[in-house]
Amino acid sequence: MAEQLSVMRALALLPLVALVSCASTVQSDSADRAKLDTELAARTAGKPQTCIRLDEAVGTQAYRDVLVYRPGRRVTYVNAAPGCTGNDTDPIFVNEVHGSQLCRGDVIRTVSRTGGFQTGFCILGDFTPYRAAPR
């Protein structure tokens, strides 16, 4: 019941065209960031894209200054979004969506899981795809 009230409070604070809540984790430990760097080193960076489809905006992880989307095994999208998690170690990400894509310039708001109040926001940059080598 308390969790439902928190969600309702968060939604009341965010008059958005559409809401997409991303299940995510914030990786603040340097070992976790090193693991991400190692994963990306084994992939080939592609040309940055201004948008990704909403169905690709899944498997979200946040590394303080970077949001990572993993829609599948073959591609990982990295978006530099400084300050997106603020000081919250386990925020809920709420996307302002204006169509069927998540794009550069879109606003991501963070909401506290425990209090249901807004803790910060960030503005997305380009999405850099990192693709696994073909088999």
N, C-alpha and C. Protein backbone atom coordinates (compact mmCIF):
# COMPACT_ATOMS: atom_id res chain seq x y z
N MET A 1 0.83 -1.19 0.00
CA MET A 1 0.00 0.00 0.00
C MET A 1 0.87 1.25 0.00
N ALA A 2 1.90 1.27 0.88
CA ALA A 2 2.79 2.42 0.95
C ALA A 2 3.54 2.61 -0.36
N GLU A 3 3.91 1.49 -1.01
CA GLU A 3 4.60 1.57 -2.29
C GLU A 3 3.69 2.17 -3.36
N GLN A 4 2.41 1.82 -3.34
CA GLN A 4 1.46 2.38 -4.30
C GLN A 4 1.30 3.87 -4.09
N LEU A 5 1.26 4.31 -2.82
CA LEU A 5 1.15 5.74 -2.53
C LEU A 5 2.38 6.49 -3.03
N SER A 6 3.57 5.90 -2.87
CA SER A 6 4.80 6.54 -3.34
C SER A 6 4.77 6.72 -4.85
N VAL A 7 4.31 5.70 -5.55
CA VAL A 7 4.23 5.79 -7.01
C VAL A 7 3.22 6.85 -7.42
N MET A 8 2.07 6.88 -6.73
CA MET A 8 1.04 7.86 -7.08
C MET A 8 1.54 9.28 -6.82
N ARG A 9 2.29 9.49 -5.73
CA ARG A 9 2.86 10.81 -5.46
C ARG A 9 3.84 11.20 -6.56
N ALA A 10 4.70 10.26 -6.99
CA ALA A 10 5.67 10.55 -8.04
C ALA A 10 4.97 10.92 -9.34
N LEU A 11 3.92 10.20 -9.69
CA LEU A 11 3.19 10.49 -10.92
C LEU A 11 2.49 11.84 -10.84
N ALA A 12 1.98 12.17 -9.68
CA ALA A 12 1.31 13.46 -9.52
C ALA A 12 2.28 14.62 -9.69
N LEU A 13 3.54 14.39 -9.37
CA LEU A 13 4.54 15.45 -9.49
C LEU A 13 5.05 15.62 -10.91
N LEU A 14 4.79 14.66 -11.76
CA LEU A 14 5.38 14.66 -13.09
C LEU A 14 4.32 14.70 -14.18
N PRO A 15 3.85 15.89 -14.55
CA PRO A 15 2.87 15.97 -15.64
C PRO A 15 3.59 15.75 -16.97
N LEU A 16 3.52 14.53 -17.46
CA LEU A 16 4.27 14.15 -18.65
C LEU A 16 3.33 13.74 -19.77
N VAL A 17 3.83 13.84 -20.99
CA VAL A 17 3.08 13.34 -22.13
C VAL A 17 2.88 11.84 -21.99
N ALA A 18 3.94 11.13 -21.65
CA ALA A 18 3.87 9.69 -21.40
C ALA A 18 4.96 9.33 -20.42
N LEU A 19 4.74 8.31 -19.64
CA LEU A 19 5.74 7.88 -18.66
C LEU A 19 6.23 6.49 -19.03
N VAL A 20 7.53 6.32 -18.93
CA VAL A 20 8.11 5.00 -19.07
C VAL A 20 9.04 4.83 -17.88
N SER A 21 8.76 3.89 -17.04
CA SER A 21 9.58 3.65 -15.87
C SER A 21 10.62 2.58 -16.22
N CYS A 22 11.85 2.84 -15.90
CA CYS A 22 12.93 1.92 -16.22
C CYS A 22 13.40 1.22 -14.96
N ALA A 23 13.35 -0.09 -14.96
CA ALA A 23 13.96 -0.83 -13.87
C ALA A 23 15.46 -0.68 -14.04
N SER A 24 16.14 -0.27 -13.01
CA SER A 24 17.55 0.00 -13.15
C SER A 24 18.29 -0.19 -11.85
N THR A 25 19.60 -0.21 -11.99
CA THR A 25 20.46 -0.22 -10.83
C THR A 25 21.55 0.80 -11.05
N VAL A 26 22.01 1.42 -9.98
CA VAL A 26 23.09 2.39 -10.07
C VAL A 26 24.36 1.71 -9.61
N GLN A 27 25.32 1.69 -10.48
CA GLN A 27 26.60 1.07 -10.18
C GLN A 27 27.59 2.17 -9.82
N SER A 28 27.85 2.35 -8.54
CA SER A 28 28.73 3.43 -8.13
C SER A 28 30.13 2.94 -7.79
N ASP A 29 30.29 1.65 -7.62
CA ASP A 29 31.57 1.10 -7.24
C ASP A 29 32.53 1.13 -8.43
N SER A 30 33.78 1.49 -8.18
CA SER A 30 34.75 1.57 -9.27
C SER A 30 34.99 0.21 -9.92
N ALA A 31 34.85 -0.87 -9.18
CA ALA A 31 35.01 -2.20 -9.76
C ALA A 31 33.92 -2.47 -10.80
N ASP A 32 32.69 -2.03 -10.51
CA ASP A 32 31.60 -2.20 -11.47
C ASP A 32 31.85 -1.37 -12.71
N ARG A 33 32.37 -0.16 -12.54
CA ARG A 33 32.68 0.70 -13.70
C ARG A 33 33.80 0.08 -14.52
N ALA A 34 34.78 -0.51 -13.86
CA ALA A 34 35.86 -1.18 -14.58
C ALA A 34 35.32 -2.37 -15.38
N LYS A 35 34.34 -3.09 -14.81
CA LYS A 35 33.71 -4.20 -15.52
C LYS A 35 33.01 -3.71 -16.79
N LEU A 36 32.32 -2.56 -16.69
CA LEU A 36 31.67 -1.98 -17.86
C LEU A 36 32.72 -1.61 -18.91
N ASP A 37 33.80 -0.97 -18.48
CA ASP A 37 34.86 -0.57 -19.42
C ASP A 37 35.44 -1.79 -20.12
N THR A 38 35.61 -2.89 -19.39
CA THR A 38 36.13 -4.12 -19.99
C THR A 38 35.13 -4.68 -21.00
N GLU A 39 33.85 -4.67 -20.66
CA GLU A 39 32.81 -5.15 -21.58
C GLU A 39 32.81 -4.33 -22.86
N LEU A 40 32.88 -3.01 -22.73
CA LEU A 40 32.85 -2.15 -23.91
C LEU A 40 34.11 -2.29 -24.74
N ALA A 41 35.24 -2.57 -24.10
CA ALA A 41 36.49 -2.75 -24.83
C ALA A 41 36.43 -3.95 -25.77
N ALA A 42 35.60 -4.94 -25.44
CA ALA A 42 35.47 -6.14 -26.26
C ALA A 42 34.46 -5.94 -27.40
N ARG A 43 33.89 -4.75 -27.50
CA ARG A 43 32.89 -4.44 -28.52
C ARG A 43 33.40 -3.32 -29.42
N THR A 44 32.73 -3.14 -30.54
CA THR A 44 33.10 -2.08 -31.47
C THR A 44 32.10 -0.95 -31.36
N ALA A 45 32.62 0.25 -31.10
CA ALA A 45 31.75 1.43 -31.01
C ALA A 45 31.28 1.82 -32.40
N GLY A 46 30.01 2.11 -32.51
CA GLY A 46 29.44 2.55 -33.77
C GLY A 46 29.25 4.05 -33.78
N LYS A 47 28.65 4.54 -34.84
CA LYS A 47 28.37 5.97 -34.98
C LYS A 47 27.27 6.35 -33.99
N PRO A 48 27.48 7.42 -33.21
CA PRO A 48 26.43 7.84 -32.26
C PRO A 48 25.11 8.13 -32.96
N GLN A 49 24.03 7.74 -32.29
CA GLN A 49 22.68 7.93 -32.81
C GLN A 49 21.95 8.94 -31.93
N THR A 50 21.04 9.70 -32.54
CA THR A 50 20.29 10.68 -31.75
C THR A 50 19.14 10.03 -31.00
N CYS A 51 18.63 8.87 -31.47
CA CYS A 51 17.49 8.22 -30.83
C CYS A 51 17.65 6.71 -30.84
N ILE A 52 16.95 6.07 -29.90
CA ILE A 52 16.77 4.62 -29.94
C ILE A 52 15.28 4.35 -29.73
N ARG A 53 14.81 3.20 -30.26
CA ARG A 53 13.41 2.84 -30.07
C ARG A 53 13.16 2.54 -28.60
N LEU A 54 11.94 2.77 -28.15
CA LEU A 54 11.60 2.51 -26.75
C LEU A 54 11.81 1.05 -26.37
N ASP A 55 11.59 0.13 -27.32
CA ASP A 55 11.81 -1.29 -26.99
C ASP A 55 13.29 -1.62 -26.83
N GLU A 56 14.19 -0.69 -27.20
CA GLU A 56 15.62 -0.87 -26.99
C GLU A 56 16.09 -0.22 -25.69
N ALA A 57 15.23 0.56 -25.07
CA ALA A 57 15.58 1.27 -23.83
C ALA A 57 15.28 0.39 -22.63
N VAL A 58 15.88 -0.79 -22.62
CA VAL A 58 15.65 -1.76 -21.54
C VAL A 58 17.00 -2.19 -20.95
N GLY A 59 16.94 -2.93 -19.87
CA GLY A 59 18.16 -3.40 -19.24
C GLY A 59 19.03 -2.25 -18.77
N THR A 60 18.39 -1.20 -18.29
CA THR A 60 19.10 0.04 -17.94
C THR A 60 19.95 -0.12 -16.68
N GLN A 61 21.18 0.38 -16.79
CA GLN A 61 22.05 0.51 -15.62
C GLN A 61 22.63 1.92 -15.65
N ALA A 62 22.83 2.48 -14.48
CA ALA A 62 23.40 3.82 -14.38
C ALA A 62 24.75 3.75 -13.67
N TYR A 63 25.72 4.43 -14.23
CA TYR A 63 27.06 4.52 -13.66
C TYR A 63 27.35 5.99 -13.40
N ARG A 64 26.65 6.60 -12.47
CA ARG A 64 26.77 8.00 -12.09
C ARG A 64 26.66 8.97 -13.27
N ASP A 65 27.58 8.90 -14.22
CA ASP A 65 27.60 9.86 -15.33
C ASP A 65 27.21 9.24 -16.66
N VAL A 66 26.83 7.97 -16.65
CA VAL A 66 26.53 7.25 -17.88
C VAL A 66 25.31 6.36 -17.67
N LEU A 67 24.40 6.36 -18.64
CA LEU A 67 23.29 5.41 -18.65
C LEU A 67 23.59 4.36 -19.71
N VAL A 68 23.38 3.11 -19.37
CA VAL A 68 23.66 2.00 -20.28
C VAL A 68 22.37 1.23 -20.52
N TYR A 69 22.04 1.02 -21.80
CA TYR A 69 20.85 0.27 -22.19
C TYR A 69 21.31 -1.01 -22.88
N ARG A 70 20.77 -2.15 -22.46
CA ARG A 70 21.15 -3.44 -23.04
C ARG A 70 19.91 -4.15 -23.57
N PRO A 71 19.51 -3.85 -24.81
CA PRO A 71 18.31 -4.49 -25.37
C PRO A 71 18.52 -5.95 -25.76
N GLY A 72 19.75 -6.40 -25.81
CA GLY A 72 20.05 -7.79 -26.18
C GLY A 72 21.53 -8.05 -26.03
N ARG A 73 21.96 -9.22 -26.47
CA ARG A 73 23.37 -9.59 -26.33
C ARG A 73 24.27 -8.91 -27.36
N ARG A 74 23.71 -8.55 -28.49
CA ARG A 74 24.53 -8.06 -29.61
C ARG A 74 24.90 -6.58 -29.51
N VAL A 75 24.07 -5.79 -28.84
CA VAL A 75 24.33 -4.34 -28.81
C VAL A 75 24.09 -3.79 -27.40
N THR A 76 24.92 -2.82 -27.06
CA THR A 76 24.78 -2.06 -25.81
C THR A 76 24.84 -0.59 -26.19
N TYR A 77 23.88 0.20 -25.73
CA TYR A 77 23.87 1.64 -26.00
C TYR A 77 24.36 2.37 -24.76
N VAL A 78 25.28 3.31 -24.97
CA VAL A 78 25.82 4.11 -23.88
C VAL A 78 25.45 5.56 -24.11
N ASN A 79 24.93 6.22 -23.07
CA ASN A 79 24.52 7.61 -23.16
C ASN A 79 25.14 8.39 -22.01
N ALA A 80 25.94 9.39 -22.34
CA ALA A 80 26.52 10.25 -21.31
C ALA A 80 25.42 11.17 -20.79
N ALA A 81 25.10 11.03 -19.52
CA ALA A 81 24.04 11.82 -18.90
C ALA A 81 24.53 12.27 -17.53
N PRO A 82 25.42 13.26 -17.50
CA PRO A 82 26.03 13.69 -16.23
C PRO A 82 24.98 14.06 -15.18
N GLY A 83 25.23 13.57 -13.97
CA GLY A 83 24.38 13.93 -12.84
C GLY A 83 23.04 13.25 -12.80
N CYS A 84 22.82 12.25 -13.64
CA CYS A 84 21.49 11.65 -13.73
C CYS A 84 21.06 10.98 -12.44
N THR A 85 21.97 10.43 -11.69
CA THR A 85 21.57 9.75 -10.46
C THR A 85 21.75 10.62 -9.23
N GLY A 86 22.42 11.74 -9.35
CA GLY A 86 22.63 12.60 -8.18
C GLY A 86 23.26 11.82 -7.05
N ASN A 87 22.73 11.98 -5.85
CA ASN A 87 23.25 11.26 -4.69
C ASN A 87 22.42 10.03 -4.35
N ASP A 88 21.37 9.79 -5.11
CA ASP A 88 20.50 8.65 -4.86
C ASP A 88 21.16 7.38 -5.39
N THR A 89 21.28 6.37 -4.56
CA THR A 89 21.96 5.15 -4.98
C THR A 89 21.03 4.13 -5.63
N ASP A 90 19.72 4.34 -5.54
CA ASP A 90 18.78 3.40 -6.14
C ASP A 90 17.53 4.13 -6.62
N PRO A 91 17.68 5.05 -7.59
CA PRO A 91 16.52 5.82 -8.02
C PRO A 91 15.63 5.04 -9.00
N ILE A 92 14.43 5.54 -9.15
CA ILE A 92 13.55 5.10 -10.22
C ILE A 92 13.72 6.14 -11.33
N PHE A 93 13.95 5.69 -12.56
CA PHE A 93 14.11 6.60 -13.68
C PHE A 93 12.76 6.77 -14.37
N VAL A 94 12.38 8.01 -14.61
CA VAL A 94 11.13 8.31 -15.29
C VAL A 94 11.48 9.12 -16.53
N ASN A 95 11.12 8.59 -17.69
CA ASN A 95 11.43 9.24 -18.96
C ASN A 95 10.24 10.06 -19.43
N GLU A 96 10.50 11.26 -19.91
CA GLU A 96 9.48 12.03 -20.61
C GLU A 96 9.56 11.61 -22.07
N VAL A 97 8.54 10.92 -22.53
CA VAL A 97 8.57 10.37 -23.88
C VAL A 97 7.60 11.16 -24.77
N HIS A 98 8.10 11.58 -25.92
CA HIS A 98 7.29 12.35 -26.87
C HIS A 98 7.27 11.61 -28.20
N GLY A 99 6.75 10.40 -28.19
CA GLY A 99 6.72 9.59 -29.41
C GLY A 99 7.12 8.17 -29.09
N SER A 100 7.67 7.49 -30.09
CA SER A 100 8.01 6.07 -29.93
C SER A 100 9.50 5.85 -29.72
N GLN A 101 10.25 6.94 -29.47
CA GLN A 101 11.69 6.82 -29.30
C GLN A 101 12.16 7.61 -28.09
N LEU A 102 13.33 7.23 -27.60
CA LEU A 102 14.04 7.97 -26.57
C LEU A 102 15.16 8.69 -27.30
N CYS A 103 15.24 10.02 -27.19
CA CYS A 103 16.15 10.79 -28.03
C CYS A 103 17.02 11.76 -27.24
N ARG A 104 18.09 12.20 -27.92
CA ARG A 104 18.95 13.25 -27.36
C ARG A 104 18.07 14.44 -27.02
N GLY A 105 18.29 15.01 -25.84
CA GLY A 105 17.50 16.15 -25.41
C GLY A 105 16.31 15.78 -24.55
N ASP A 106 15.94 14.48 -24.54
CA ASP A 106 14.84 14.04 -23.67
C ASP A 106 15.27 14.15 -22.21
N VAL A 107 14.32 14.40 -21.35
CA VAL A 107 14.59 14.57 -19.93
C VAL A 107 14.30 13.27 -19.18
N ILE A 108 15.25 12.89 -18.35
CA ILE A 108 15.08 11.75 -17.45
C ILE A 108 15.02 12.32 -16.05
N ARG A 109 13.99 11.99 -15.32
CA ARG A 109 13.86 12.44 -13.92
C ARG A 109 14.11 11.25 -13.02
N THR A 110 14.70 11.52 -11.87
CA THR A 110 14.91 10.46 -10.89
C THR A 110 13.99 10.68 -9.71
N VAL A 111 13.43 9.58 -9.22
CA VAL A 111 12.49 9.61 -8.11
C VAL A 111 12.99 8.65 -7.04
N SER A 112 12.93 9.07 -5.79
CA SER A 112 13.36 8.23 -4.67
C SER A 112 12.43 7.04 -4.52
N ARG A 113 13.03 5.86 -4.37
CA ARG A 113 12.24 4.65 -4.15
C ARG A 113 11.56 4.67 -2.79
N THR A 114 12.20 5.24 -1.81
CA THR A 114 11.65 5.20 -0.46
C THR A 114 10.65 6.31 -0.18
N GLY A 115 10.90 7.51 -0.69
CA GLY A 115 10.01 8.63 -0.39
C GLY A 115 9.07 9.01 -1.50
N GLY A 116 9.37 8.58 -2.73
CA GLY A 116 8.51 8.89 -3.86
C GLY A 116 8.64 10.32 -4.37
N PHE A 117 9.67 11.04 -3.92
CA PHE A 117 9.83 12.42 -4.36
C PHE A 117 10.95 12.51 -5.40
N GLN A 118 10.90 13.57 -6.20
CA GLN A 118 11.90 13.76 -7.24
C GLN A 118 13.25 14.08 -6.61
N THR A 119 14.29 13.40 -7.08
CA THR A 119 15.64 13.61 -6.54
C THR A 119 16.58 14.28 -7.53
N GLY A 120 16.20 14.36 -8.78
CA GLY A 120 17.07 14.98 -9.77
C GLY A 120 16.56 14.79 -11.17
N PHE A 121 17.36 15.23 -12.13
CA PHE A 121 17.02 15.04 -13.54
C PHE A 121 18.29 15.17 -14.36
N CYS A 122 18.22 14.71 -15.59
CA CYS A 122 19.32 14.89 -16.53
C CYS A 122 18.74 14.94 -17.93
N ILE A 123 19.55 15.39 -18.85
CA ILE A 123 19.16 15.49 -20.25
C ILE A 123 20.04 14.54 -21.04
N LEU A 124 19.41 13.69 -21.84
CA LEU A 124 20.15 12.69 -22.60
C LEU A 124 20.99 13.30 -23.71
N GLY A 125 22.11 12.68 -23.97
CA GLY A 125 22.95 13.02 -25.11
C GLY A 125 22.75 11.98 -26.20
N ASP A 126 23.74 11.84 -27.09
CA ASP A 126 23.66 10.83 -28.15
C ASP A 126 23.83 9.43 -27.56
N PHE A 127 23.29 8.44 -28.25
CA PHE A 127 23.40 7.04 -27.86
C PHE A 127 24.48 6.40 -28.72
N THR A 128 25.55 5.93 -28.09
CA THR A 128 26.63 5.28 -28.84
C THR A 128 26.42 3.78 -28.76
N PRO A 129 26.21 3.13 -29.92
CA PRO A 129 26.04 1.68 -29.90
C PRO A 129 27.40 0.98 -29.83
N TYR A 130 27.50 -0.03 -29.00
CA TYR A 130 28.67 -0.89 -28.93
C TYR A 130 28.20 -2.27 -29.32
N ARG A 131 28.73 -2.77 -30.44
CA ARG A 131 28.25 -4.04 -30.98
C ARG A 131 29.30 -5.15 -30.76
N ALA A 132 28.77 -6.33 -30.46
CA ALA A 132 29.63 -7.50 -30.32
C ALA A 132 30.13 -7.89 -31.69
N ALA A 133 31.33 -8.46 -31.73
CA ALA A 133 31.90 -8.91 -33.01
C ALA A 133 31.03 -10.03 -33.58
N PRO A 134 30.85 -10.06 -34.90
CA PRO A 134 30.06 -11.14 -35.50
C PRO A 134 30.74 -12.49 -35.26
N ARG A 135 29.93 -13.52 -35.14
CA ARG A 135 30.48 -14.86 -34.88
C ARG A 135 30.95 -15.52 -36.13
